[in-house]
C-alpha positions as a Markdown table, in Angstrom:
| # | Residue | x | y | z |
|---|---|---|---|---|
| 1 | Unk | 105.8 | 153.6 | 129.8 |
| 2 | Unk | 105.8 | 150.9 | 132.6 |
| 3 | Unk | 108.3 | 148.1 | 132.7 |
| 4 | Unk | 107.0 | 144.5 | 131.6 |
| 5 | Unk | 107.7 | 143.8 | 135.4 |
| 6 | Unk | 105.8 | 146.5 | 137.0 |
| 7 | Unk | 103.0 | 145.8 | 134.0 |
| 8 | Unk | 102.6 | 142.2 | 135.8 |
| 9 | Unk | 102.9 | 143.7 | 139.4 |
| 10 | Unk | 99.7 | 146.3 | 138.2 |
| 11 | Unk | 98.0 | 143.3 | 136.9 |
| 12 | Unk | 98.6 | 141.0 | 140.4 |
| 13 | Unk | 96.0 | 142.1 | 143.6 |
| 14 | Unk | 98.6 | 142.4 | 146.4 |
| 15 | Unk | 95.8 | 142.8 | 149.5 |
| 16 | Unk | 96.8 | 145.4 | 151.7 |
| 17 | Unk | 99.0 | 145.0 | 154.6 |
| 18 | Unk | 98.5 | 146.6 | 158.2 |
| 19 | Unk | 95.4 | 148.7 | 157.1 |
| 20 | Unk | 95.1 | 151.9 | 159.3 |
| 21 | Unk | 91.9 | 154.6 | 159.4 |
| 22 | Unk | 92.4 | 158.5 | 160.0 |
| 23 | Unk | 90.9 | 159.7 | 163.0 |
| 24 | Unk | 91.2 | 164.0 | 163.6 |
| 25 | Unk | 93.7 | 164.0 | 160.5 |
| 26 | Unk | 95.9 | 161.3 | 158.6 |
| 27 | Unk | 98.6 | 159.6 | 160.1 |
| 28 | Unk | 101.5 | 160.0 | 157.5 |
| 29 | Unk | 104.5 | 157.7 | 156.7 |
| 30 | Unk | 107.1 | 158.8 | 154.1 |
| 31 | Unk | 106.9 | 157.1 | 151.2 |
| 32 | Unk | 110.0 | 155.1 | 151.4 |
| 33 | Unk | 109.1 | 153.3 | 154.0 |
| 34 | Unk | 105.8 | 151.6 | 151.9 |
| 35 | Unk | 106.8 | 152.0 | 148.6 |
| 36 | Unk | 110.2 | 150.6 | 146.7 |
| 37 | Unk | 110.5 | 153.3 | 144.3 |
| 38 | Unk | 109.2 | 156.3 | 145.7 |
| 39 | Unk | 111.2 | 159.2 | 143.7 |
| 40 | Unk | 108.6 | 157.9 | 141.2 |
| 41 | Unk | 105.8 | 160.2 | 143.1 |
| 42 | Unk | 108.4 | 163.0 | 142.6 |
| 43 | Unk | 107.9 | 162.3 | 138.9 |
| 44 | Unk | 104.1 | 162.2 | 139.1 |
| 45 | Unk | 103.9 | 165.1 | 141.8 |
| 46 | Unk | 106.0 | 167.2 | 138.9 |
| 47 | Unk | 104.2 | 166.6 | 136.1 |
| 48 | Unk | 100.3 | 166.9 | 137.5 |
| 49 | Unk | 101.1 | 169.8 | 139.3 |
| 50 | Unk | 98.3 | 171.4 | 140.9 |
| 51 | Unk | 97.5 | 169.5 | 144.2 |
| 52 | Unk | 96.9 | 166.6 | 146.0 |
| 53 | Unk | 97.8 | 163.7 | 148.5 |
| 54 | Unk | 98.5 | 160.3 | 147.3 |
| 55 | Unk | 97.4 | 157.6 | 150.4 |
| 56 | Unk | 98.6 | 153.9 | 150.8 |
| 57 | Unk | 97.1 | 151.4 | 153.4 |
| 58 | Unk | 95.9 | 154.3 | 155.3 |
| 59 | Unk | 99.3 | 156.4 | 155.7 |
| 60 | Unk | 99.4 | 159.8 | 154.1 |
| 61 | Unk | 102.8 | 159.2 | 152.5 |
| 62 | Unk | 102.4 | 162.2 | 149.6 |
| 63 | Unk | 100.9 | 165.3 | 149.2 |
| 64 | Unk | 101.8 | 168.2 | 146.7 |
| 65 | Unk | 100.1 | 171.8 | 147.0 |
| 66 | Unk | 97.8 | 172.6 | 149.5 |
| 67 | Unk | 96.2 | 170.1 | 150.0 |
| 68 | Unk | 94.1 | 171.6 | 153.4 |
| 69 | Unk | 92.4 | 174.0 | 150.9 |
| 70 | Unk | 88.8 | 173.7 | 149.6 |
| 71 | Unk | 88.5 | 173.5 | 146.1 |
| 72 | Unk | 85.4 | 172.0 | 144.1 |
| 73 | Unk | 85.6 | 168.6 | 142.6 |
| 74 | Unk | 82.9 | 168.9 | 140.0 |
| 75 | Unk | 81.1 | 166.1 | 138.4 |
| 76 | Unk | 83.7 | 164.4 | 141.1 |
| 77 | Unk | 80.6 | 164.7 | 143.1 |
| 78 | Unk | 78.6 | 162.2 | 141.6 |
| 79 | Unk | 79.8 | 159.0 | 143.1 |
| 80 | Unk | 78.8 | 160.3 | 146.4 |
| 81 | Unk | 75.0 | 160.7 | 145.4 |
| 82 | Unk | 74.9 | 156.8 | 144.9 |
| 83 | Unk | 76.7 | 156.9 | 148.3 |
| 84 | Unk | 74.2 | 158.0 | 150.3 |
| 85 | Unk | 71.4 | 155.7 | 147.8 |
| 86 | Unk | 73.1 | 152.9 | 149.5 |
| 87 | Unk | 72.6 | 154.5 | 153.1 |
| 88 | Unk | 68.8 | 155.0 | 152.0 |
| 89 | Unk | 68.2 | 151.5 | 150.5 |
| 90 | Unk | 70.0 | 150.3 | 153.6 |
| 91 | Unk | 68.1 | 151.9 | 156.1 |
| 92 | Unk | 64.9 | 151.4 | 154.2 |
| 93 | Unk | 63.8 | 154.4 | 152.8 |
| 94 | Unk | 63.7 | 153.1 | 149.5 |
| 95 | Unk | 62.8 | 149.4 | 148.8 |
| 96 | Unk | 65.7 | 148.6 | 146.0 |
| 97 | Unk | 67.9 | 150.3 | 143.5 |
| 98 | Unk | 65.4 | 149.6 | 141.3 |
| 99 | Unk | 62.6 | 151.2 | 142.3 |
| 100 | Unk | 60.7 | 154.1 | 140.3 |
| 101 | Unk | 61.4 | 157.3 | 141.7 |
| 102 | Unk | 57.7 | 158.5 | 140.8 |
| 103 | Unk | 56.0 | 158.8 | 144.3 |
| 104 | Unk | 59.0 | 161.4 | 144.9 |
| 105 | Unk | 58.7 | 163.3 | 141.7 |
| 106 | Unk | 54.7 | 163.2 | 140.4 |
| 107 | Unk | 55.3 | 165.6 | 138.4 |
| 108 | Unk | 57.0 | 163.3 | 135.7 |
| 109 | Unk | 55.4 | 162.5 | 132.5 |
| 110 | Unk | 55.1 | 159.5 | 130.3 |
| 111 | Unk | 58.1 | 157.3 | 129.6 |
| 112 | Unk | 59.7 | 159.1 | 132.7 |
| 113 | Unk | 57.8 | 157.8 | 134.8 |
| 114 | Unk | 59.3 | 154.3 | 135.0 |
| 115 | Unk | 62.6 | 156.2 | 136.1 |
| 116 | Unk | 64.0 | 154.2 | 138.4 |
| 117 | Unk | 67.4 | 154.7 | 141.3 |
| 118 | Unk | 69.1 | 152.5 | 139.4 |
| 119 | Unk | 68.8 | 154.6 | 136.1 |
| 120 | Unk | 69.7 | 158.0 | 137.2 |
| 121 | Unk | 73.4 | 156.1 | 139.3 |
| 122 | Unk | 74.1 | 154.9 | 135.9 |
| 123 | Unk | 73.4 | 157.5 | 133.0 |
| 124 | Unk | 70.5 | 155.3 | 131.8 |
| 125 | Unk | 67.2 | 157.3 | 132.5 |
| 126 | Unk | 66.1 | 159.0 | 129.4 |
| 127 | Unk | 65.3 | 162.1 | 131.0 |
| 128 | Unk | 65.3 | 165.5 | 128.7 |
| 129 | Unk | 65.8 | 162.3 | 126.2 |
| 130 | Unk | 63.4 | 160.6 | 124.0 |
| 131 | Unk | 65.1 | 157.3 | 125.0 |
| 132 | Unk | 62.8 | 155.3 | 127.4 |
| 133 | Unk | 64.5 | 154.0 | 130.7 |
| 134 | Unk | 67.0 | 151.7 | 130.6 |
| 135 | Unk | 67.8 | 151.3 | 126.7 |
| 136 | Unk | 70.2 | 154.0 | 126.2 |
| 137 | Unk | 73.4 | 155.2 | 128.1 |
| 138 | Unk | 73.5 | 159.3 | 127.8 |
| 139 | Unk | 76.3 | 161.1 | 130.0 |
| 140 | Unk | 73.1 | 163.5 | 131.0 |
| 141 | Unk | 73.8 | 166.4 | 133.9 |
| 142 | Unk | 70.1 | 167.0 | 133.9 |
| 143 | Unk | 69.4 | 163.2 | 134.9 |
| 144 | Unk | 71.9 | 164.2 | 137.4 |
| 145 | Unk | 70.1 | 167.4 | 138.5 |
| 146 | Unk | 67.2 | 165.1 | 138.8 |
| 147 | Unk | 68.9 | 162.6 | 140.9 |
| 148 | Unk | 70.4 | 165.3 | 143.7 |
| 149 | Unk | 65.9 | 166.8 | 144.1 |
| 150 | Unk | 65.1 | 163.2 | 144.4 |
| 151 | Unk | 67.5 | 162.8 | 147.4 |
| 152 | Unk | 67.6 | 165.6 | 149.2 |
| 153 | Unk | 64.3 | 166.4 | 150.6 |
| 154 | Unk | 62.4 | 164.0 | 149.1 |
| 155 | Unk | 64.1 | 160.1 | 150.1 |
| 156 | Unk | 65.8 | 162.3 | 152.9 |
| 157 | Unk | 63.2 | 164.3 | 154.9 |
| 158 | Unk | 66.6 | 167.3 | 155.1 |
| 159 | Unk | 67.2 | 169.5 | 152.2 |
| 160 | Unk | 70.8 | 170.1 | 153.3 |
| 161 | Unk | 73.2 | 167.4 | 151.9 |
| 162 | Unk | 75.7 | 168.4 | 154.5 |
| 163 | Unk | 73.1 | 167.3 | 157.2 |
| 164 | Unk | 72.5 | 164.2 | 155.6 |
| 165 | Unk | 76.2 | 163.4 | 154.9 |
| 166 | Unk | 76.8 | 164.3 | 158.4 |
| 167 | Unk | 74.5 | 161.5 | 160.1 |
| 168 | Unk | 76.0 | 158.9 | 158.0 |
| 169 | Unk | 79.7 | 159.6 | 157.2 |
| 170 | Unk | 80.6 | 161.8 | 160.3 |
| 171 | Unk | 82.3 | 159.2 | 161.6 |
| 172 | Unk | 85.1 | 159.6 | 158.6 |
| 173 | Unk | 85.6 | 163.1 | 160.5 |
| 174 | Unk | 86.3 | 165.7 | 157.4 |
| 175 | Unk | 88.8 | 167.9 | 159.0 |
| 176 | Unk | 88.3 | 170.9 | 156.9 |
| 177 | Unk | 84.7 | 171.9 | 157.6 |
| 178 | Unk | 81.3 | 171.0 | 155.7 |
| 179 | Unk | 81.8 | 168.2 | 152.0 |
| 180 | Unk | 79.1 | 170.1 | 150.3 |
| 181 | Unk | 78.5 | 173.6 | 149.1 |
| 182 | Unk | 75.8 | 175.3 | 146.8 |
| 183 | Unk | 76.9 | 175.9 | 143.4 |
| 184 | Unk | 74.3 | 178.7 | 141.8 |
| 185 | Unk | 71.4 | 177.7 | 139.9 |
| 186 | Unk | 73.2 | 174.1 | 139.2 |
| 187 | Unk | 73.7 | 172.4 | 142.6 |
| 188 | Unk | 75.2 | 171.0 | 145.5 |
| 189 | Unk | 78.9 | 170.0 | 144.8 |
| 190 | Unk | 81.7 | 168.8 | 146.7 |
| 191 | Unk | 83.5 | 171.5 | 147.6 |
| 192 | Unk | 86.3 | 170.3 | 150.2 |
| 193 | Unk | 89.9 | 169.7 | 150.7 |
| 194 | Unk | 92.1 | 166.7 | 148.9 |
| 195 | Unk | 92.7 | 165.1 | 152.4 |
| 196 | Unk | 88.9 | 165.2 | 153.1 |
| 197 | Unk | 88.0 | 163.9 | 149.8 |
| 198 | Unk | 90.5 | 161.1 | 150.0 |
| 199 | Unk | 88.7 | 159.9 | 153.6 |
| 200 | Unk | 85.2 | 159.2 | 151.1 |
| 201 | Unk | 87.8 | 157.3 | 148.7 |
| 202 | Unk | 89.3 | 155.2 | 151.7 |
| 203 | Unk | 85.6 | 154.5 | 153.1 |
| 204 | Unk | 85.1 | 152.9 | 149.6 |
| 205 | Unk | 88.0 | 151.5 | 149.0 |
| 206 | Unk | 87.3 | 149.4 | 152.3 |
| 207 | Unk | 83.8 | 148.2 | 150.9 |
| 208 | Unk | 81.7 | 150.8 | 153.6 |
| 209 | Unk | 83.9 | 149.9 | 156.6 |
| 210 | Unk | 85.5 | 152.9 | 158.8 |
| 211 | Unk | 87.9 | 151.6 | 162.0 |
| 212 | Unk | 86.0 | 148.7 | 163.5 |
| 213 | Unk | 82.4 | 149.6 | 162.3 |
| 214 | Unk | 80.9 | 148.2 | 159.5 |
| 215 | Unk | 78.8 | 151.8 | 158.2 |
| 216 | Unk | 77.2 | 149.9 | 155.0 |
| 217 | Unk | 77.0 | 146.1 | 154.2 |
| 218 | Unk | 80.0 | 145.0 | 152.3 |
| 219 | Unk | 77.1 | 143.1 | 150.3 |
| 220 | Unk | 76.5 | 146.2 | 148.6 |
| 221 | Unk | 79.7 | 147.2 | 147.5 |
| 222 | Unk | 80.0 | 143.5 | 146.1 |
| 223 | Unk | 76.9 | 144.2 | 144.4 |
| 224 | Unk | 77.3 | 147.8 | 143.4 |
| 225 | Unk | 81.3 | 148.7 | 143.2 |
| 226 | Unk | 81.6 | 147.3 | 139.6 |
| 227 | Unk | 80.6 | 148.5 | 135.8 |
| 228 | Unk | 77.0 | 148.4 | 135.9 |
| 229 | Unk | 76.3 | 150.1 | 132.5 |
| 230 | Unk | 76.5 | 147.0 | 129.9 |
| 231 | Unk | 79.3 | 146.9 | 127.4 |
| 232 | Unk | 76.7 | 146.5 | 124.7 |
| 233 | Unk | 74.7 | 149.4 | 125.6 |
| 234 | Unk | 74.1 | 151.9 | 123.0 |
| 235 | Unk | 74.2 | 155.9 | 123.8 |
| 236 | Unk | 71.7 | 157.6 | 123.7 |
| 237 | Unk | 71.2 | 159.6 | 120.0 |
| 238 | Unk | 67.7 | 161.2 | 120.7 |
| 239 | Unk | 67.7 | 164.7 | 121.8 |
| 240 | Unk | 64.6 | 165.3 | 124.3 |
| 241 | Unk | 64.0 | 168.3 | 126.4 |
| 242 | Unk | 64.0 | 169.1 | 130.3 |
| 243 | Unk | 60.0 | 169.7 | 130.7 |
| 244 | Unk | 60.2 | 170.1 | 134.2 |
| 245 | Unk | 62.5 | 173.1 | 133.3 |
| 246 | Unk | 65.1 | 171.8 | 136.6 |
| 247 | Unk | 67.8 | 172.7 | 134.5 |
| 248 | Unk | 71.3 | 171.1 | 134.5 |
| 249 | Unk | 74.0 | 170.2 | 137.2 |
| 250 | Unk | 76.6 | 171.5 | 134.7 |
| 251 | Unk | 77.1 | 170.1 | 131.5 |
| 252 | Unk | 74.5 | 168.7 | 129.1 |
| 253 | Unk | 72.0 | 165.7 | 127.9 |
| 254 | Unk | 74.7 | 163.5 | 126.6 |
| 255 | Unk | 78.2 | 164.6 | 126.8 |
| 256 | Unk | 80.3 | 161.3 | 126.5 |
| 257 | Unk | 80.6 | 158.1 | 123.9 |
| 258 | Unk | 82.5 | 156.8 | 126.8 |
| 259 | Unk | 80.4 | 154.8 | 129.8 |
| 260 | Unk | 79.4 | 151.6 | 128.2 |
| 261 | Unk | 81.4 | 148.7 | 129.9 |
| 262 | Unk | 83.0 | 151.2 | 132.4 |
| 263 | Unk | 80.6 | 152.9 | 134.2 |
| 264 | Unk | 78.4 | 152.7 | 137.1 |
| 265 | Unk | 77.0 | 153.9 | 140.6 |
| 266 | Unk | 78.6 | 157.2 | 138.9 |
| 267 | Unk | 81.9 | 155.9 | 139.3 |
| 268 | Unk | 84.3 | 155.0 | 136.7 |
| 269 | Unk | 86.1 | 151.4 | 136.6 |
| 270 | Unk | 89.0 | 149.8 | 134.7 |
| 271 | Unk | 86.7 | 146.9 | 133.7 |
| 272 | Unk | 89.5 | 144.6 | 131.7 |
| 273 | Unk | 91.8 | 147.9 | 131.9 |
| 274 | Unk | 90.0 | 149.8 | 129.1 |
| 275 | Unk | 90.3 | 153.1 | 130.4 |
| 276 | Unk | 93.9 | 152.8 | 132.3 |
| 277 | Unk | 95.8 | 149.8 | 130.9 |
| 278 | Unk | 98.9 | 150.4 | 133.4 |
| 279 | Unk | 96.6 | 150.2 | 136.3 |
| 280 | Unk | 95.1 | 147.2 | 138.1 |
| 281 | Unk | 91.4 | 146.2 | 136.7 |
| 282 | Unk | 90.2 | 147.0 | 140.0 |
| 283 | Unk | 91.1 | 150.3 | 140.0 |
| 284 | Unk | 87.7 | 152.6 | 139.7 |
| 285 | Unk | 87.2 | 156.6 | 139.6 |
| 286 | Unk | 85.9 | 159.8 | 140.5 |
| 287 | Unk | 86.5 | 162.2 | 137.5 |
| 288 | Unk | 85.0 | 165.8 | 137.0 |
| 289 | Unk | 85.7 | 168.3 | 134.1 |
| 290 | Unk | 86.7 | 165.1 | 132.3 |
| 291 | Unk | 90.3 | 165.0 | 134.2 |
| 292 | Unk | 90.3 | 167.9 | 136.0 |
| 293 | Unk | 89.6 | 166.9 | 139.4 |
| 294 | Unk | 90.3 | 163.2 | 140.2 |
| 295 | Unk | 89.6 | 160.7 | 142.9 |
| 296 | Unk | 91.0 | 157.6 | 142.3 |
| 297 | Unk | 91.1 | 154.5 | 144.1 |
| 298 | Unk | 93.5 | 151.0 | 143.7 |
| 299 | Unk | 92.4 | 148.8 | 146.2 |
| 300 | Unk | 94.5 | 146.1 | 145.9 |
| 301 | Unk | 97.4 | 148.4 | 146.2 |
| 302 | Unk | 95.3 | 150.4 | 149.0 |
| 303 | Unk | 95.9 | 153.5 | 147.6 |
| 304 | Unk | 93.8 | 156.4 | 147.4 |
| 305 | Unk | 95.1 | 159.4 | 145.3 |
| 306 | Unk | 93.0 | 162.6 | 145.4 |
| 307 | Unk | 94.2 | 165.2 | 142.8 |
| 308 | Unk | 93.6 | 168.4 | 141.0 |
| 309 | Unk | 95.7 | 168.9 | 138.3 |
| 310 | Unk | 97.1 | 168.6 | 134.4 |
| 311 | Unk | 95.4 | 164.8 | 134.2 |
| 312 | Unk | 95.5 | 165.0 | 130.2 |
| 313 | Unk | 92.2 | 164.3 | 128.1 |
| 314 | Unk | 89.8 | 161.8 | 129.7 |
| 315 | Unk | 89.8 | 159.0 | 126.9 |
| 316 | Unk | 90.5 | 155.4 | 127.5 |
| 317 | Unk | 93.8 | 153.4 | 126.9 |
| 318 | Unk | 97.6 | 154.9 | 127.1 |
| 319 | Unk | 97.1 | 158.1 | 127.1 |
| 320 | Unk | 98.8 | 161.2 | 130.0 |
| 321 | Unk | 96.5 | 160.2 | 132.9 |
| 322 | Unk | 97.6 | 156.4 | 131.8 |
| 323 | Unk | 101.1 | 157.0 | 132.5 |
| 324 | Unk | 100.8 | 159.5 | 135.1 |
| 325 | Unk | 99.0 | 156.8 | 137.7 |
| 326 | Unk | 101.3 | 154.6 | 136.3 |
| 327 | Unk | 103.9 | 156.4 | 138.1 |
| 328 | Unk | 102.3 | 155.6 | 141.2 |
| 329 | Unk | 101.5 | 151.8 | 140.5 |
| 330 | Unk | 105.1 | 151.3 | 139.7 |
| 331 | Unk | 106.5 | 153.3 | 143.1 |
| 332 | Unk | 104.1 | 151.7 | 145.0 |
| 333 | Unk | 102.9 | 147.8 | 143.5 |
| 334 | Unk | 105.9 | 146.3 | 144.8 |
| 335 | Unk | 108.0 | 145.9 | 147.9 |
């Protein structure tokens, strides 16, 4: 449990100080030297186990494992779908977030028709549901499916995500070979090493911005790096059926009560510190196997920590992945 003090410093934005990018690999900085308590990563290193590197204003200043290896980050992957949606919308393949995805995919039927962008970022399409569009949240990894055809070979002319990743975010110079990999029958997944995958959560964490280039409009981030999925939404309750027979990207049509109020862009965020109350309200998330593998960003902290490890159930509140990051918010919030 975190101290009322470090409770307040959690709460408090403290902007990030001398801000630094990675070129070939990170530049690291021990941890005593940027954070005021850092035997506290010790603690958090011990009890997550697996591996990982914790990064703060740019410096590499933890990692646990091996962190060069290339594991795969699972439903982790899904923030980095709406990732490139912003590339296309921004370099005007698609006209808005919002519109249908039909001239890519004729082959939809009926209600699914008015499937929009915007619906498949945030878990709101209906497909293999009876829910129409937009009136029912459904943690859905066929909607997902879905979303990954739509992309790849469809908005972008190249089938390979890797290729398309490449043109975009090869400036963020993944030093331990290609992001994605082929997983089966379900899909492409992220399938790299905790340094690399900590490189997509610094590019984010800086609203699009890599060195001196601006690689996306910060206007999008400001639009799009928050809860989208309204707190009043209701999830979804009506079992449909995946008629195009795509299959799923893992998991099934509606695996979660939890997105309402914290989810969006396939992200997850501490809107009002419902899902991590010892963390900042800024703080936001990449999660897959529901804690297993973890991206998570703080970015008024600047910290990026990229982690595969013993995270506890994913359920909101105080909870083992609570108090865990709260090791790190408390070695780290204040100097």
């Amino acid at each position: 449990m975190l101290s009322a003090g470090c409770e307040q410093a959690a709460e408090r934005k403290t902007a990030p100080q001398q801000l630094v990018f990675p070129g070939v690999h990170w530049q690291q900085l021990p941890a005593g030297e940027i954070c005021s308590q850092p035997q506290l990563l010790d603690t958090f290193v011990r009890e997550v186990g697996g591996s990982g590197v914790i990064v703060k204003n740019g410096y590499l200043i933890k990692s646990w494992g091996d962190p060069t290896a290339r594991v795969m980050w699972a439903s982790a992957t899904k923030p980095l779908f709406s990732t490139l949606l912003l590339f296309a919308l921004h370099e005007g393949k698609i006209n808005g977030i919002d519109d249908t995805i039909f001239k890519f995919m004729p082959e939809l039927e009926g209600k699914d028709r008015e499937i929009t962008f915007f619906h498949l970022a945030n878990m709101l399409s209906g497909y293999a549901r009876r829910d129409k569009p937009g009136i029912a949240y459904a943690y859905n990894d066929y909607a997902v499916k879905l979303y990954q055809m739509v992309l790849f070979g469809n908005v972008f002319s190249q089938s390979d995500p890797n290729a398309v990743l490449q043109a975009r975010l090869g400036e963020l110079q993944f030093e331990d070979g290609q992001v994605f990999e082929q997983v089966a029958d379900y899909g492409f997944f992220v399938h790299t090493s905790a340094r690399d995958f900590a490189r997509i959560g610094w590019f984010w964490l800086n609203k699009g911005k890599w060195n001196s280039r601006q690689l996306l409009p910060t206007s999008l981030f400001d639009q799009y790096q928050k809860a989208l999925v309204p707190a009043s939404m209701p999830v979804s309750t009506q079992v449909g059926r995946d008629y195009l027979n795509i299959g799923t990207y893992g998991g099934g049509a509606s695996q979660s009560l939890y997105g309402p109020g914290v989810y969006g862009m396939n992200w997850w965020f501490n809107h009002g510190q419902q899902l991590w109350p010892s963390l900042p309200a800024d703080t936001f998330q990449a999660n897959g196997h529901w804690n297993g593998e973890t991206l998570t960003m703080l970015p008024g902290l600047g910290i990026v920590i990229a982690g595969i490890g013993d995270f506890g159930t994913f359920k909101p509140g105080h909870g083992r992945s609570d108090t865990l990051l709260g090791y790190v918010v408390e070695a780290c919030a204040a100097r």
